[in-house]
Amino acid sequence: MRASVVVFPGSNCDRDVAVSLEKLTGHKPAMVWHGEPQVPDSDLIVLPGGFSYGDYLRSGAMAAHSPIMADVVAKARKGIAVLGICNGFQVLTESGLLPGVLMRNASLKFICRDVWLRVERADTIFTKGYAKGDVIRVPIAHHDGNYYADDETLDALEGEGRVALRYCDAAGEVSDEANPNGSRASIAGLLDESGRVLGLMPHPERLADAALGGTDGASLFASLLETFH
Amino acid sequence: MKARIKITLKNGVLDPQGKAIANALGALGFGGVEAVRQGKYIELELAESDPARAEAEVKAMCEQLLANTVIENYQFELEPA
């Protein structure tokens, strides 16, 4: 699997995700500065977590217009897999690759803790290592993770099965109490219409090694490796 | 020309920051505040002096970057420098 990780000014999970990918594949992913015109030929492009451009204007808004993003969007439209984690998810919505927007958390607080997620789709290139209904533990660390889309968009997303991951409790029940940030429909991870672009607020790369306290996130990277070898 | 741009959340979009501001005003003893919606204000100094061209330019800026039209409305005024 050839992977590239885009590095924006203010990215801070780029190395974490690179370590997760290298550990699994044995190859270092290409680290691509946002000012480059093109991403090298890759099976997977990762937009990592962090605070690109200091979250100025809106989280992800400036990064979505970085020089590299025109090529990321073009490659995504051609079917190259794109994974946006946390700030990467915000960049995906701001660049139009995913619908909706990630607003300030309903509590207005920055939330940094492990949450439970229910796997809603286990038939995608990102999630085939899980089973549908699996409840996994992955950390979140964000201020702007409150997913919003209007009713019509939300209905379409649900109808098309585009919600890959939902916030839930330890038993897998989805409820307002188990929704950390106010996201509509408890959406934690969302696919594009092709199923080859995934944005998620939780950080699978932060719990992908037993030494860090858990490995629930590792299956996401294993799913991609299984897809691309 | 100068452009003065106001960006506000669309009706129906929850505004937890506005709600927190309303609560804080209540705590300060300002009892008559029925609702608060907060937004952004941006000023631009434009080289363009033709009002029609400036208007088209600022509209494009709002659509492409300054506002996220999924959740935000924008309005602006132009004034000669």
Short mmCIF file of C-alpha atoms in Angstrom, two decimals:
data_model
loop_
_atom_site.label_atom_id
_atom_site.label_comp_id
_atom_site.label_asym_id
_atom_site.label_seq_id
_atom_site.Cartn_x
_atom_site.Cartn_y
_atom_site.Cartn_z
CA MET A 1 0.00 0.00 0.00
CA ARG A 2 1.43 3.34 -1.04
CA ALA A 3 0.26 6.01 1.34
CA SER A 4 0.78 9.76 1.48
CA VAL A 5 0.16 11.99 4.47
CA VAL A 6 -0.49 15.66 3.76
CA VAL A 7 1.17 18.02 6.22
CA PHE A 8 -0.42 21.43 6.72
CA PRO A 9 1.04 24.17 8.89
CA GLY A 10 -0.45 23.24 12.26
CA SER A 11 -0.97 19.53 11.57
CA ASN A 12 0.03 17.62 14.70
CA CYS A 13 -1.10 14.03 14.14
CA ASP A 14 0.78 13.58 10.88
CA ARG A 15 3.60 11.64 12.53
CA ASP A 16 1.21 9.53 14.63
CA VAL A 17 -0.62 8.38 11.55
CA ALA A 18 2.66 7.84 9.69
CA VAL A 19 3.87 5.58 12.52
CA SER A 20 0.61 3.60 12.45
CA LEU A 21 0.90 3.13 8.69
CA GLU A 22 4.58 2.22 8.75
CA LYS A 23 4.13 -0.26 11.58
CA LEU A 24 1.52 -2.06 9.56
CA THR A 25 2.92 -1.86 6.05
CA GLY A 26 6.64 -1.75 6.73
CA HIS A 27 6.90 1.31 4.50
CA LYS A 28 7.14 4.93 5.45
CA PRO A 29 4.34 6.93 3.88
CA ALA A 30 5.29 9.96 1.81
CA MET A 31 4.95 13.12 3.88
CA VAL A 32 3.66 15.78 1.50
CA TRP A 33 3.83 19.48 2.36
CA HIS A 34 0.57 21.33 1.65
CA GLY A 35 2.33 23.77 -0.67
CA GLU A 36 3.23 21.02 -3.15
CA PRO A 37 1.23 20.98 -6.36
CA GLN A 38 0.69 17.19 -6.37
CA VAL A 39 0.44 14.16 -4.17
CA PRO A 40 2.74 11.36 -5.39
CA ASP A 41 1.00 8.28 -6.82
CA SER A 42 -0.72 6.70 -3.84
CA ASP A 43 -3.40 4.20 -2.94
CA LEU A 44 -4.30 6.23 0.13
CA ILE A 45 -4.09 9.92 0.97
CA VAL A 46 -4.40 10.87 4.64
CA LEU A 47 -5.39 14.32 5.85
CA PRO A 48 -4.21 14.20 9.46
CA GLY A 49 -5.46 15.76 12.66
CA GLY A 50 -4.22 19.01 14.08
CA PHE A 51 -5.02 22.68 13.91
CA SER A 52 -4.16 23.67 10.36
CA TYR A 53 -3.71 27.42 10.08
CA GLY A 54 -4.59 27.72 13.76
CA ASP A 55 -8.25 26.99 12.92
CA TYR A 56 -8.46 30.58 11.64
CA LEU A 57 -11.79 31.61 10.11
CA ARG A 58 -13.27 28.09 10.49
CA SER A 59 -11.55 24.78 11.25
CA GLY A 60 -10.20 23.39 8.00
CA ALA A 61 -11.29 26.38 5.90
CA MET A 62 -7.85 27.65 5.01
CA ALA A 63 -6.33 24.19 4.53
CA ALA A 64 -9.15 23.31 2.12
CA HIS A 65 -7.68 25.95 -0.20
CA SER A 66 -4.04 24.92 0.16
CA PRO A 67 -2.26 24.30 -3.16
CA ILE A 68 -2.17 20.52 -2.59
CA MET A 69 -5.93 20.27 -2.10
CA ALA A 70 -6.84 20.75 -5.75
CA ASP A 71 -4.91 17.56 -6.49
CA VAL A 72 -6.36 15.73 -3.47
CA VAL A 73 -9.88 16.59 -4.65
CA ALA A 74 -9.05 15.55 -8.23
CA LYS A 75 -7.57 12.24 -7.06
CA ALA A 76 -10.52 11.57 -4.74
CA ARG A 77 -12.89 12.10 -7.67
CA LYS A 78 -10.87 9.52 -9.61
CA GLY A 79 -11.34 7.00 -6.81
CA ILE A 80 -8.14 7.29 -4.81
CA ALA A 81 -8.92 6.55 -1.15
CA VAL A 82 -8.85 9.59 1.12
CA LEU A 83 -8.95 9.38 4.91
CA GLY A 84 -9.51 12.58 6.89
CA ILE A 85 -9.02 12.33 10.64
CA CYS A 86 -10.28 15.08 12.96
CA ASN A 87 -8.95 18.27 11.34
CA GLY A 88 -8.73 16.17 8.17
CA PHE A 89 -12.50 15.56 8.40
CA GLN A 90 -13.01 19.32 8.75
CA VAL A 91 -10.83 19.88 5.67
CA LEU A 92 -12.91 17.31 3.75
CA THR A 93 -16.19 19.10 4.52
CA GLU A 94 -14.70 22.52 3.79
CA SER A 95 -13.33 21.30 0.46
CA GLY A 96 -16.69 19.83 -0.54
CA LEU A 97 -15.57 16.18 -0.64
CA LEU A 98 -17.99 15.45 2.21
CA PRO A 99 -21.29 17.22 2.90
CA GLY A 100 -22.15 19.17 6.03
CA VAL A 101 -19.89 20.97 8.44
CA LEU A 102 -18.21 20.43 11.82
CA MET A 103 -19.33 23.12 14.21
CA ARG A 104 -18.22 24.08 17.71
CA ASN A 105 -18.99 21.29 20.21
CA ALA A 106 -22.42 21.76 21.77
CA SER A 107 -20.79 21.97 25.22
CA LEU A 108 -18.40 24.63 23.87
CA LYS A 109 -15.62 22.64 25.51
CA PHE A 110 -12.57 21.06 23.94
CA ILE A 111 -13.06 17.34 24.58
CA CYS A 112 -10.11 14.99 24.88
CA ARG A 113 -11.06 11.49 26.00
CA ASP A 114 -11.82 8.02 24.76
CA VAL A 115 -15.30 7.47 23.33
CA TRP A 116 -17.21 4.43 22.15
CA LEU A 117 -18.09 4.08 18.50
CA ARG A 118 -20.49 1.71 16.82
CA VAL A 119 -19.40 0.41 13.44
CA GLU A 120 -22.36 1.01 11.11
CA ARG A 121 -20.64 -0.09 7.92
CA ALA A 122 -18.17 -2.98 7.84
CA ASP A 123 -18.22 -3.37 4.07
CA THR A 124 -15.96 -0.45 3.18
CA ILE A 125 -12.27 -0.29 2.38
CA PHE A 126 -11.75 1.50 5.72
CA THR A 127 -13.81 -0.75 7.98
CA LYS A 128 -13.74 -4.26 6.59
CA GLY A 129 -11.57 -5.33 9.52
CA TYR A 130 -14.49 -4.74 11.86
CA ALA A 131 -17.91 -6.39 12.01
CA LYS A 132 -21.11 -4.40 11.66
CA GLY A 133 -22.27 -3.48 15.14
CA ASP A 134 -18.79 -3.74 16.69
CA VAL A 135 -18.31 -1.29 19.55
CA ILE A 136 -14.80 0.14 19.57
CA ARG A 137 -12.94 2.53 21.84
CA VAL A 138 -11.08 5.38 20.17
CA PRO A 139 -10.03 8.80 21.51
CA ILE A 140 -11.41 12.14 20.41
CA ALA A 141 -9.60 15.45 20.87
CA HIS A 142 -11.45 18.35 19.34
CA HIS A 143 -13.27 21.62 19.84
CA ASP A 144 -15.19 21.56 16.56
CA GLY A 145 -16.60 18.08 16.05
CA ASN A 146 -20.31 18.79 16.15
CA TYR A 147 -21.47 17.43 12.81
CA TYR A 148 -24.25 19.42 11.19
CA ALA A 149 -26.14 18.94 7.95
CA ASP A 150 -29.67 20.05 7.17
CA ASP A 151 -32.59 17.59 7.44
CA GLU A 152 -32.68 16.86 3.74
CA THR A 153 -28.95 16.09 3.56
CA LEU A 154 -29.14 13.99 6.70
CA ASP A 155 -32.02 11.93 5.32
CA ALA A 156 -30.06 11.34 2.12
CA LEU A 157 -26.94 10.30 4.06
CA GLU A 158 -28.92 7.85 6.17
CA GLY A 159 -30.76 6.52 3.12
CA GLU A 160 -27.49 5.89 1.31
CA GLY A 161 -25.84 4.30 4.36
CA ARG A 162 -23.10 6.88 4.42
CA VAL A 163 -22.67 6.92 8.21
CA ALA A 164 -19.72 4.63 8.91
CA LEU A 165 -19.33 5.27 12.64
CA ARG A 166 -21.63 6.61 15.34
CA TYR A 167 -20.95 7.69 18.92
CA CYS A 168 -22.51 5.26 21.37
CA ASP A 169 -22.15 3.93 24.90
CA ALA A 170 -20.13 0.88 25.94
CA ALA A 171 -23.10 -1.34 25.11
CA GLY A 172 -23.40 0.11 21.63
CA GLU A 173 -26.52 2.16 22.35
CA VAL A 174 -26.71 5.47 20.52
CA SER A 175 -28.19 8.26 22.64
CA ASP A 176 -27.86 11.96 23.41
CA GLU A 177 -25.98 11.05 26.59
CA ALA A 178 -23.43 9.06 24.61
CA ASN A 179 -23.02 11.83 22.03
CA PRO A 180 -19.97 13.82 23.17
CA ASN A 181 -20.24 16.86 20.92
CA GLY A 182 -23.83 17.30 19.75
CA SER A 183 -23.33 15.79 16.29
CA ARG A 184 -26.57 15.25 14.42
CA ALA A 185 -27.51 11.56 14.33
CA SER A 186 -24.43 10.95 16.53
CA ILE A 187 -22.29 10.93 13.38
CA ALA A 188 -18.62 10.27 14.11
CA GLY A 189 -17.51 9.03 10.69
CA LEU A 190 -18.96 9.72 7.26
CA LEU A 191 -18.36 8.31 3.77
CA ASP A 192 -18.66 10.05 0.43
CA GLU A 193 -20.96 8.63 -2.23
CA SER A 194 -18.22 6.42 -3.65
CA GLY A 195 -17.34 4.96 -0.24
CA ARG A 196 -13.68 5.78 -0.89
CA VAL A 197 -13.50 8.98 1.13
CA LEU A 198 -13.93 8.71 4.90
CA GLY A 199 -13.92 11.57 7.39
CA LEU A 200 -13.97 10.84 11.10
CA MET A 201 -13.47 12.93 14.21
CA PRO A 202 -12.02 10.15 16.44
CA HIS A 203 -8.32 9.31 16.19
CA PRO A 204 -7.77 5.63 15.28
CA GLU A 205 -4.01 6.31 15.04
CA ARG A 206 -3.91 7.12 18.75
CA LEU A 207 -5.13 3.67 19.80
CA ALA A 208 -3.40 1.46 17.30
CA ASP A 209 -0.65 0.10 19.51
CA ALA A 210 -0.99 -1.94 22.72
CA ALA A 211 1.75 0.20 24.29
CA LEU A 212 -0.61 3.18 24.02
CA GLY A 213 -3.44 1.44 25.85
CA GLY A 214 -5.52 -0.06 23.08
CA THR A 215 -5.58 -1.36 19.54
CA ASP A 216 -9.18 -0.77 18.43
CA GLY A 217 -7.98 1.81 15.92
CA ALA A 218 -5.51 -0.56 14.27
CA SER A 219 -8.20 -2.47 12.38
CA LEU A 220 -8.95 0.61 10.33
CA PHE A 221 -5.39 0.67 9.00
CA ALA A 222 -5.44 -3.13 8.63
CA SER A 223 -8.62 -2.81 6.54
CA LEU A 224 -6.82 -0.47 4.18
CA LEU A 225 -3.81 -2.77 3.98
CA GLU A 226 -6.08 -5.69 3.17
CA THR A 227 -7.60 -3.63 0.38
CA PHE A 228 -4.37 -2.39 -1.15
CA HIS A 229 -1.80 -5.00 0.09
CA MET B 1 -13.13 50.51 -1.81
CA LYS B 2 -13.89 49.14 1.57
CA ALA B 3 -16.10 46.10 2.10
CA ARG B 4 -17.77 45.45 5.44
CA ILE B 5 -18.92 41.85 5.62
CA LYS B 6 -21.23 40.32 8.21
CA ILE B 7 -21.42 36.54 8.51
CA THR B 8 -24.21 35.03 10.58
CA LEU B 9 -25.53 31.55 11.24
CA LYS B 10 -28.57 30.54 9.25
CA ASN B 11 -31.89 30.28 11.02
CA GLY B 12 -32.34 26.84 12.47
CA VAL B 13 -28.62 26.25 12.98
CA LEU B 14 -27.96 25.89 16.69
CA ASP B 15 -25.66 28.53 18.12
CA PRO B 16 -24.26 27.27 21.42
CA GLN B 17 -21.89 30.24 21.63
CA GLY B 18 -24.81 32.64 21.30
CA LYS B 19 -26.62 30.71 24.01
CA ALA B 20 -23.60 30.94 26.32
CA ILE B 21 -23.39 34.70 25.70
CA ALA B 22 -27.11 35.04 26.52
CA ASN B 23 -26.57 33.11 29.76
CA ALA B 24 -23.60 35.31 30.67
CA LEU B 25 -25.61 38.48 30.02
CA GLY B 26 -28.37 37.10 32.24
CA ALA B 27 -25.81 36.39 34.96
CA LEU B 28 -24.65 40.02 34.73
CA GLY B 29 -28.20 41.14 35.43
CA PHE B 30 -29.25 42.05 31.88
CA GLY B 31 -32.68 40.47 32.06
CA GLY B 32 -34.23 41.60 28.79
CA VAL B 33 -32.09 39.60 26.35
CA GLU B 34 -34.42 37.13 24.67
CA ALA B 35 -31.94 35.57 22.25
CA VAL B 36 -28.35 35.98 21.08
CA ARG B 37 -26.96 34.97 17.71
CA GLN B 38 -23.26 35.62 17.22
CA GLY B 39 -21.29 35.82 14.01
CA LYS B 40 -18.26 37.33 12.31
CA TYR B 41 -17.44 40.75 10.96
CA ILE B 42 -14.73 41.17 8.34
CA GLU B 43 -13.42 44.35 6.70
CA LEU B 44 -11.59 44.32 3.40
CA GLU B 45 -9.64 47.09 1.72
CA LEU B 46 -10.04 46.57 -2.00
CA ALA B 47 -7.96 47.97 -4.84
CA GLU B 48 -11.03 47.79 -7.07
CA SER B 49 -12.86 51.11 -7.43
CA ASP B 50 -15.74 50.01 -9.65
CA PRO B 51 -18.72 49.14 -7.41
CA ALA B 52 -20.18 46.47 -9.68
CA ARG B 53 -16.86 44.66 -10.06
CA ALA B 54 -16.14 45.01 -6.34
CA GLU B 55 -19.52 43.54 -5.50
CA ALA B 56 -18.95 40.53 -7.74
CA GLU B 57 -15.50 40.03 -6.30
CA VAL B 58 -16.61 40.18 -2.65
CA LYS B 59 -19.55 37.86 -3.36
CA ALA B 60 -17.13 35.30 -4.83
CA MET B 61 -14.84 35.67 -1.79
CA CYS B 62 -17.76 35.05 0.56
CA GLU B 63 -18.93 32.01 -1.39
CA GLN B 64 -15.50 30.43 -1.74
CA LEU B 65 -13.89 31.15 1.60
CA LEU B 66 -15.24 33.75 4.00
CA ALA B 67 -18.58 32.06 4.69
CA ASN B 68 -19.52 28.39 4.80
CA THR B 69 -22.88 28.59 3.10
CA VAL B 70 -23.93 25.23 4.55
CA ILE B 71 -24.52 26.99 7.86
CA GLU B 72 -23.84 30.68 7.33
CA ASN B 73 -25.41 33.65 5.57
CA TYR B 74 -23.40 36.69 4.57
CA GLN B 75 -24.19 40.28 3.72
CA PHE B 76 -21.88 43.12 2.90
CA GLU B 77 -21.72 46.82 2.22
CA LEU B 78 -19.26 48.61 -0.02
CA GLU B 79 -18.09 52.14 0.52
CA PRO B 80 -15.68 54.29 -1.48
CA ALA B 81 -12.22 54.57 0.05
#
